[in-house]
Coordinates of C-alpha atoms in Angstrom, one line a residue:
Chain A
X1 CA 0.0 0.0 0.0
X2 CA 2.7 2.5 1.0
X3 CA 4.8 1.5 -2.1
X4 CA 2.0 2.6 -4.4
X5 CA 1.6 5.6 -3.1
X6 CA 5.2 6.5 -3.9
X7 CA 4.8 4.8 -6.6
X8 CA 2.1 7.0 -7.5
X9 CA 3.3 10.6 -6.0
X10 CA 6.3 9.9 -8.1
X11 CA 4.3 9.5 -11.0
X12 CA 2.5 12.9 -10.4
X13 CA 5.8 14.8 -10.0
X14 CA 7.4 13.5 -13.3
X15 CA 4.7 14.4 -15.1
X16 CA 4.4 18.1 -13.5
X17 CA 8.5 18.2 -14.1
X18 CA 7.3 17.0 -17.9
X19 CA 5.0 19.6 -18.7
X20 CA 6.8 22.5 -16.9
X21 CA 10.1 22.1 -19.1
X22 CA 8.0 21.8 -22.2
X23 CA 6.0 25.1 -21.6
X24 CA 8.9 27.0 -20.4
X25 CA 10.6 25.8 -23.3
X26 CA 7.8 27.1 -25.9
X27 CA 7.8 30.0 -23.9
X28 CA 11.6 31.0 -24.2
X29 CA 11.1 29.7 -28.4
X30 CA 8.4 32.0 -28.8
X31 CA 9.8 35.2 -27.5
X32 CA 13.5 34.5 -29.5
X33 CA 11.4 33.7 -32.6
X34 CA 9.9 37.8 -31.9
X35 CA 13.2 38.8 -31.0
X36 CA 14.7 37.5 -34.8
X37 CA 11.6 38.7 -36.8
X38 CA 11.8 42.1 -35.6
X39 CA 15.9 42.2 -36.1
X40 CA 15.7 40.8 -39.7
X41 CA 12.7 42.9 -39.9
X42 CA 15.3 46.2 -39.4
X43 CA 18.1 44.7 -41.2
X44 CA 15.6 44.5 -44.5
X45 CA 14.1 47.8 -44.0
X46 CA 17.6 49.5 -43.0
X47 CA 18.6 47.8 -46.7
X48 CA 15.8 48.8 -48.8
X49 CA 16.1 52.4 -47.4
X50 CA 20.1 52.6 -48.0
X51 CA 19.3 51.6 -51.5
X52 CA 16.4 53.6 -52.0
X53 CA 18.3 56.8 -50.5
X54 CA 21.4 56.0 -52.2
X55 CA 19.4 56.4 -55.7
X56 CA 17.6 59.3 -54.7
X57 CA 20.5 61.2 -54.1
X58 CA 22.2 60.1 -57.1
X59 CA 25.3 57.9 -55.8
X60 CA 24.2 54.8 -57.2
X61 CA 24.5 56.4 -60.2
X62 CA 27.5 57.8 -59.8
X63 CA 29.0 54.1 -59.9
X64 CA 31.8 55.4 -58.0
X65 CA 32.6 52.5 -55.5
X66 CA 34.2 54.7 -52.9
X67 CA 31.4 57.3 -53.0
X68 CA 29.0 54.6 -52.8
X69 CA 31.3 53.0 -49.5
X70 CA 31.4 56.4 -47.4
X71 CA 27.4 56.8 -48.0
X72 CA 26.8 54.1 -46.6
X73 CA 29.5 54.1 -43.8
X74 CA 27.7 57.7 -43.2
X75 CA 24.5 56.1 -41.7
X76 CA 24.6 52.7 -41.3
X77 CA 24.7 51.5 -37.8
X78 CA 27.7 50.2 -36.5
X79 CA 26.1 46.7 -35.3
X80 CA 25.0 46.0 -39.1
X81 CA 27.7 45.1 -42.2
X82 CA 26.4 46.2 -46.0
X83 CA 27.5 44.1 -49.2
X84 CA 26.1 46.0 -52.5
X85 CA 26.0 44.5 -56.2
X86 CA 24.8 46.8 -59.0
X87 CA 25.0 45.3 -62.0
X88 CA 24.7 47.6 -65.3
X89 CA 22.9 46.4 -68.3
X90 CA 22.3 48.0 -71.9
X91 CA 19.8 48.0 -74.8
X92 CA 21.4 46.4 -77.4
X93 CA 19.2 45.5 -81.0
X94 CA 16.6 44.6 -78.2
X95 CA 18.4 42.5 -76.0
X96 CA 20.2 43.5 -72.7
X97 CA 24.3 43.3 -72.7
X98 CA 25.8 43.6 -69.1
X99 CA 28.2 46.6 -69.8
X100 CA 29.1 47.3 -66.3
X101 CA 29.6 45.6 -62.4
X102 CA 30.6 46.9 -59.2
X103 CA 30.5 45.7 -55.4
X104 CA 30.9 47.1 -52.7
X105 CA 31.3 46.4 -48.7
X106 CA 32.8 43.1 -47.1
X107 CA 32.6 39.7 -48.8
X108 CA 29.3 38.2 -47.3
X109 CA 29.3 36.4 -44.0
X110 CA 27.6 33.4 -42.6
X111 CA 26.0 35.2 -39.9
X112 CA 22.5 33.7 -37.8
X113 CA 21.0 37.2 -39.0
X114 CA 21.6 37.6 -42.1
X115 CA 19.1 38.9 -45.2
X116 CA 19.1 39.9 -48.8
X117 CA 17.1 42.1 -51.2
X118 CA 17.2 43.6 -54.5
X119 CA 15.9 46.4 -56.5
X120 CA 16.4 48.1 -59.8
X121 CA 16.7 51.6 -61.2
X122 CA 17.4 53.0 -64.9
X123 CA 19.5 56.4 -66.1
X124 CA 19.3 58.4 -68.2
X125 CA 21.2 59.8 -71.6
X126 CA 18.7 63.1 -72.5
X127 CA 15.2 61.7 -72.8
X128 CA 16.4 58.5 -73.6
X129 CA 17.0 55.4 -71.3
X130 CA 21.3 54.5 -70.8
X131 CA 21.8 51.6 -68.7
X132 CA 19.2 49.4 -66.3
X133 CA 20.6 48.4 -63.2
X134 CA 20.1 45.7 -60.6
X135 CA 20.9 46.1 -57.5
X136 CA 21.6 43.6 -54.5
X137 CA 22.3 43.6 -51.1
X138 CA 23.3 41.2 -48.3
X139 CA 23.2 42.7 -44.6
X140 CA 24.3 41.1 -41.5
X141 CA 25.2 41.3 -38.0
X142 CA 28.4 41.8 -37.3
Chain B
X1 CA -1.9 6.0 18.7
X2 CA 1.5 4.7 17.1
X3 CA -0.7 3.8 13.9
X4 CA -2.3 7.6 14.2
X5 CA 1.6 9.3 14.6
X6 CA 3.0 7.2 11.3
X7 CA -0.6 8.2 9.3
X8 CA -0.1 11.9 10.6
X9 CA 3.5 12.1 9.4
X10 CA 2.9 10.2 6.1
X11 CA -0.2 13.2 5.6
X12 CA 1.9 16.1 6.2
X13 CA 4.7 14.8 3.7
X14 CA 2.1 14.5 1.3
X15 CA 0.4 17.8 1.8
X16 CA 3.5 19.5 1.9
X17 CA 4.6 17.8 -1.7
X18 CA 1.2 18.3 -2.9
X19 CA 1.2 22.7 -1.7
X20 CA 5.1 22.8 -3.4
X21 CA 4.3 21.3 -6.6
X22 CA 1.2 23.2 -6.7
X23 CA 2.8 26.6 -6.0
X24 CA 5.5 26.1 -8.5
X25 CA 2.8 25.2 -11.4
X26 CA 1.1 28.3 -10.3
X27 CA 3.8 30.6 -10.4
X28 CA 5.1 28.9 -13.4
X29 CA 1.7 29.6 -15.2
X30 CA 0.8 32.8 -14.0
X31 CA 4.7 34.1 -15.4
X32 CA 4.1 32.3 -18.6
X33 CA 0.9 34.0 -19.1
X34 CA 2.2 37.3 -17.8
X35 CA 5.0 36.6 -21.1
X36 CA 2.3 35.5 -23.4
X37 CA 1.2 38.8 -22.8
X38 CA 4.2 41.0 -22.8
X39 CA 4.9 39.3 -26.1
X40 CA 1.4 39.6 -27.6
X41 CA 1.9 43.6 -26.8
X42 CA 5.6 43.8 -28.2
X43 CA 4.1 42.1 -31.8
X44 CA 1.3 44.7 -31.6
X45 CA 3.7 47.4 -30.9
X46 CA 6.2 46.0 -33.6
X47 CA 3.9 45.6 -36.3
X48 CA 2.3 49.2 -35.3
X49 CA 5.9 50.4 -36.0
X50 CA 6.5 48.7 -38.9
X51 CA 3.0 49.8 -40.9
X52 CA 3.2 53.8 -39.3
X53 CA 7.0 54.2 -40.3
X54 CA 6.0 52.8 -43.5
X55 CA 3.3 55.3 -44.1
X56 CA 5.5 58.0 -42.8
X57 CA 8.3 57.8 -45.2
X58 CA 6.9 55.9 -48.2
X59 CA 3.4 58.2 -48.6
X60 CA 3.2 61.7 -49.5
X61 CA 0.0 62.2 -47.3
X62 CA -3.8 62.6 -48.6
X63 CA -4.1 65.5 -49.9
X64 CA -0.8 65.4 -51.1
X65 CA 0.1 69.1 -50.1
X66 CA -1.6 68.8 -46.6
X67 CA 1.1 70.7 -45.0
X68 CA -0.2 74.2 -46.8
X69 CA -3.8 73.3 -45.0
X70 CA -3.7 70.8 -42.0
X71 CA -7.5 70.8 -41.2
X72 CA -7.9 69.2 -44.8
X73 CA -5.5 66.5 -43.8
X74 CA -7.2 62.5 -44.3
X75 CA -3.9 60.6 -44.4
X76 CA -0.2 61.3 -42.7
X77 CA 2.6 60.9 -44.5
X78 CA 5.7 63.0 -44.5
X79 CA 7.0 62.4 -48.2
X80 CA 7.4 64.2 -51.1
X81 CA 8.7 61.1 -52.6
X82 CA 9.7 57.5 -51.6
X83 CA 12.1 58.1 -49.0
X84 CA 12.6 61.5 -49.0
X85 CA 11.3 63.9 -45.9
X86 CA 9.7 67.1 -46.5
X87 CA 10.4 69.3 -43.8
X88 CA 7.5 71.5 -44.1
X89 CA 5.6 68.6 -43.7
X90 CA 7.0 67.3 -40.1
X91 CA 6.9 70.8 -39.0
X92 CA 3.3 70.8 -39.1
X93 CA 3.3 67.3 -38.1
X94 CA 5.1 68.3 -34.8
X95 CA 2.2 71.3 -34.6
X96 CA -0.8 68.5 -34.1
X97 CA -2.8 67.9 -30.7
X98 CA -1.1 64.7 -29.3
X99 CA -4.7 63.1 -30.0
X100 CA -4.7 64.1 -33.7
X101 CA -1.2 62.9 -34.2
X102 CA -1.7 59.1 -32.1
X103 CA -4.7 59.0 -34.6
X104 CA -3.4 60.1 -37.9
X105 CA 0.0 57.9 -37.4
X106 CA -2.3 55.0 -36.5
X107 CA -0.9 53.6 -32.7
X108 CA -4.3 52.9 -31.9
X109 CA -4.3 52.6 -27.9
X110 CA -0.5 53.1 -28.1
X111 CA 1.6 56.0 -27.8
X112 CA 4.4 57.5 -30.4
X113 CA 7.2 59.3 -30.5
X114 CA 9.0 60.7 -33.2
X115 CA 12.3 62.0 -34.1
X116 CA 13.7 63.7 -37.2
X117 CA 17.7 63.9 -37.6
X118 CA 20.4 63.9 -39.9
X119 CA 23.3 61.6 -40.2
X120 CA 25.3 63.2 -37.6
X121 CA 22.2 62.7 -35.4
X122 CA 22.1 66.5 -35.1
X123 CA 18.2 66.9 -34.5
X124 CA 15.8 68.8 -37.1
X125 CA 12.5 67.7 -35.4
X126 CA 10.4 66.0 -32.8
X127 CA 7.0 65.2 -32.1
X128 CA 5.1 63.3 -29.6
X129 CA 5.5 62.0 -26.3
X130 CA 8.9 60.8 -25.1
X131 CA 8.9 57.3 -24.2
X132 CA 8.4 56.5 -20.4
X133 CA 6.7 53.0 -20.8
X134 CA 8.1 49.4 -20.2
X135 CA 7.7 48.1 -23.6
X136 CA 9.2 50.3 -26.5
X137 CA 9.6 49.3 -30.1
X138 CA 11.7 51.5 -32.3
X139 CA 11.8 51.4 -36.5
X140 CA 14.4 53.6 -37.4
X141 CA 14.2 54.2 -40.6
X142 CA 17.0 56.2 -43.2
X143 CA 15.7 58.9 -45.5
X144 CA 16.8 61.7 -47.0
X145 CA 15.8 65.3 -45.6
X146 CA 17.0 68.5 -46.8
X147 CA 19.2 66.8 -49.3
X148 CA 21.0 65.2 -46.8
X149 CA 20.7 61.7 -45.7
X150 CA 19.3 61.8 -41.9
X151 CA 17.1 59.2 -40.0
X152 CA 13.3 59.0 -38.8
X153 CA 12.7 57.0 -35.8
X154 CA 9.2 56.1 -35.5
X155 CA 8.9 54.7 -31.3
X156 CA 6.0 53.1 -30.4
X157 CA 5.8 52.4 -26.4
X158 CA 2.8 51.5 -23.8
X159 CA 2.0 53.1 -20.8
X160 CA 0.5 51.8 -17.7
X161 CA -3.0 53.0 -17.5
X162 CA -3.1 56.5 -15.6
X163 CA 0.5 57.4 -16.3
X164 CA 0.9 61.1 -16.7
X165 CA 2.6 61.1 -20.8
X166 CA 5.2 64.1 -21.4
X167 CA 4.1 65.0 -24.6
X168 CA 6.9 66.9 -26.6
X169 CA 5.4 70.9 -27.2

């Protein structure tokens, strides 16, 4: 009689051991799993806006690597590294020849946070359209 | 009265196993609701940042020259293109009753704060109330402003019901 009861208070406090370690397990995975969206969330946004900005002001165009570098350095945060690929294409008897590359920033990293995005823009000669351009970029944490 | 002493004593071992297990699932619920619900405010808040900074720096605003007329204003936004700050347009931002502004940015319950500055983090503007509260999200976001590359943080925070807000005049 006395055994069982061990037997069986034993029984109760495995399973309560059981169920606590799984929930405050899920607990501690769904708060990290906020914690990552919302930092590649800023990473992706802090990208697009680099880009965007960097066109608007006219560097991207400029498709002078150092130029394009210091912008960047300028006001990206110091916890974040910035890899940028623009890639130059142009109209040829209808089909597009790449007539121009350029990188800039560290060679990519592995990193736990890391994301990637791309865009395009076009210049202009006069009225009429020069080159189109592709742009990518890899952002980590450093 | 030797059998009552042993039954006594193998009672009180069990109640006392029983009260400890029980207290420590109690506490350990009641603190992983308490999270559920920290973390179900933080998404709120982070997704309230993400859509209002959004707005402010991708949308020009309905109508799209508000600024020269605020009371015909329908939609914030602070560009005068993708990414690019008009000044004249914070400025009048920055002029709204805190009430207009929390509704026109779109925090719902929440409150906001908002800071205009350039690269150098010298600061051209700010508008809102300055964050006091235990939960604050921040979406920076770079734009351009004055033809100068700068930054717009869009800060979302809660307060505790009843907390006096210090709202930025």
């Amino acid at each position: 009689m006395k055994n069982k009861g061990y037997v069986l208070t034993l029984d109760a406090a495995v399973s309560v051991f059981i169920v606590l370690t799984i929930l405050g397990y899920a607990s501690t995975l769904v708060n990290d799993s906020r914690v990552t969206q919302w930092s590649e969330y800023q990473m992706l946004s802090t990208g697009y806006d680099i880009t965007t900005v960097l066109k608007n002001n006219g560097v991207l165009q400029s498709m002078n690597d150092s130029f394009i570098e210091e912008s960047i350095n300028s006001v990206l945060s110091g916890n974040y590294e910035l890899r940028l690929e623009v890639t130059s294409y142009r109209d040829v008897d209808g089909s597009l020849v790449e007539v121009g590359f350029m990188d800039v920033g560290p060679e990519v990293k592995e990193s736990e946070l890391r994301t990637h995005g791309r865009s395009t823009y076009v210049t202009f000669a006069g009225n009429l359209v020069d080159t189109y351009n592709a742009v990518e970029f890899w952002i980590w944490l450093k | 009265m030797r059998k009552g002493q042993v039954l006594t004593t193998d009672y009180i071992v069990a109640v006392s196993i029983f009260i400890l297990i029980m207290g420590f699932t109690m506490y350990t619920w009641g603190s992983t609701l308490y999270r559920a619900r920290q973390d179900y405010l933080t998404l709120e808040l982070m997704n309230t940042a993400k859509r209002s900074s959004d707005q402010l720096v991708r949308t020009q605003g309905r109508p799209i020259d508000w600024e020269t007329n605020v009371s015909s204003l329908e939609s914030l936004g602070l560009a005068s293109s993708d990414r690019v700050i008009s000044q004249a347009k914070f400025d009048e931002l920055a002029g709204l009753d805190y009430g207009d502004l929390r509704r026109y940015v779109g925090v719902g319950g929440h409150h906001v704060y908002l800071k205009l500055s350039l690269g150098d983090d010298s600061l051209l503007g700010e508008a809102g109330a300055v964050p006091t509260g235990s939960i604050v999200v921040n979406s920076r976001r770079i734009v351009s402003v004055e033809n100068n590359t700068g930054y717009l943080d869009v800060i979302v925070w809660n307060a505790p019901t009843g907390e006096v807000i210090p709202v930025v005049q």
